[in-house]
Amino acid sequence: MHEYPFVPYRPERYPEDEMVKRGREFYELVDRRRSVRFFSGEPVPRECVELAVLAANTAPSGAHQQPWTFVLVGDPATKRRIREAAEVEERQNYEGGRLPPEWREALAPLGTGSDKSFLETVPWLVVCFAQKYGTRPDGTRVKHYYVNESVGIACGLFITALHTMGLSTLTHTPNPMAFLSEICERPASERPYILFPVGYAAPDAEVPDLARKPLDRALVSRP
Ligand code: IYR
C-alpha cells in the first residue's frame, strides 16, 4: 500500500484587516460572474482554457482520486455535432413536453429554450466527465469516493478561473447527455457531468436581472 510522505504546509497569514479586504475583493469579483448564453466568436487562447483546467485540477477530491476528465473541443465540425445532438434532446424537453410542468415553471423566468446556438459560436467547448470508477492496468475497477462532490468543486474552480480571466461560460447540462460520451470518445467508466461553452460574452449579451439571496438566507447560525 503506497503512502504519501508528509511535508510541512504553512499557508499565508494576513493581519485581520487585510483578511477582510482580500475576502471582500474576492467576493466582489465572483459576484460579478454571470452565466452567459450569448457569446462572441472571437478566439480565446488555448492556454487560458488550460489554466482554468489546471485550477480545476487543484480541487480537493475523495481519497485524492481526482475523478474528473475535461475534454477540450475546438473543431467547428465537432462543435456542430454537439450542438445538433443537444438540440435534439432539448427540443423534446421544451417543445415535445418532456420537461415536467414543475421544471418548466422553474425555468420560465430564465428565458431558456431549445436553441443552443452558443454551442457553435464559442471558440471552445469543454466537457467535464465524472469518473464513476477507475481502472487498474489489469482491467479491474478502483472504487471512487464522493465523485459528485469532487467533480462539482472542480467545476466551481473552473468557472471561477475563467471569470478571473474575463472569460464567460455556462454550466450547460443538456438532458440527457449520453451523446457526449460518444462524441468525446470517453469510456463507460465516465459520465458526462457539465458541458461548458467557453468564450467572451457577446458585446450585446444580456442576462436575467437576478438577485442573489442575502447572507441571512445562505448562512444560519446555531449556538
Ligand atoms: N437542460 C435544459 C434545461 C435547463 C435546466 C436547468 I435546472 C437550467 O438552469 C437551465 C436549463 C437546457 O439547458 O435548456
Short mmCIF file of N, CA, C and O in Angstrom, two decimals, residues 5 29 45 52 93 101 109 117 119 123 143 177 215:
data_model
loop_
_atom_site.label_atom_id
_atom_site.label_comp_id
_atom_site.label_asym_id
_atom_site.label_seq_id
_atom_site.Cartn_x
_atom_site.Cartn_y
_atom_site.Cartn_z
N PRO A 5 4.37 10.63 1.72
CA PRO A 5 5.17 11.27 2.78
C PRO A 5 4.47 12.57 3.17
O PRO A 5 3.75 13.15 2.36
N LEU A 29 -15.38 40.12 -6.86
CA LEU A 29 -15.00 39.56 -8.16
C LEU A 29 -15.98 38.47 -8.58
O LEU A 29 -16.54 38.50 -9.68
N PRO A 45 -7.21 32.24 -26.38
CA PRO A 45 -6.00 31.40 -26.35
C PRO A 45 -6.27 30.08 -25.63
O PRO A 45 -6.89 30.06 -24.55
N ALA A 52 -7.44 27.29 -16.71
CA ALA A 52 -8.68 27.06 -15.96
C ALA A 52 -8.80 25.58 -15.57
O ALA A 52 -9.26 25.26 -14.46
N ASN A 93 -37.44 18.29 -24.74
CA ASN A 93 -37.74 18.87 -23.42
C ASN A 93 -38.73 20.02 -23.53
O ASN A 93 -39.74 20.05 -22.84
N PRO A 101 -44.06 19.70 -15.73
CA PRO A 101 -44.58 21.07 -15.59
C PRO A 101 -43.84 21.88 -14.51
O PRO A 101 -43.59 23.07 -14.71
N PRO A 109 -38.82 31.85 -15.91
CA PRO A 109 -38.29 33.21 -15.70
C PRO A 109 -36.92 33.43 -16.31
O PRO A 109 -36.48 34.57 -16.48
N SER A 117 -27.50 27.65 -29.98
CA SER A 117 -26.53 28.11 -30.99
C SER A 117 -25.19 28.50 -30.37
O SER A 117 -24.16 28.45 -31.03
N LEU A 119 -23.43 26.84 -28.66
CA LEU A 119 -22.51 25.70 -28.71
C LEU A 119 -21.64 25.73 -29.98
O LEU A 119 -20.60 25.09 -30.03
N PRO A 123 -15.47 29.73 -29.19
CA PRO A 123 -14.24 29.11 -29.69
C PRO A 123 -13.98 27.72 -29.10
O PRO A 123 -13.40 26.87 -29.75
N LYS A 143 -12.67 1.58 -6.82
CA LYS A 143 -13.83 2.34 -6.38
C LYS A 143 -13.46 3.82 -6.19
O LYS A 143 -12.41 4.12 -5.64
N MET A 177 -27.52 13.59 -21.56
CA MET A 177 -26.30 13.98 -22.29
C MET A 177 -25.36 12.83 -22.60
O MET A 177 -24.15 13.02 -22.77
N LEU A 215 -27.25 37.11 2.72
CA LEU A 215 -26.45 36.25 3.62
C LEU A 215 -27.32 35.53 4.64
O LEU A 215 -27.09 34.36 4.94
#
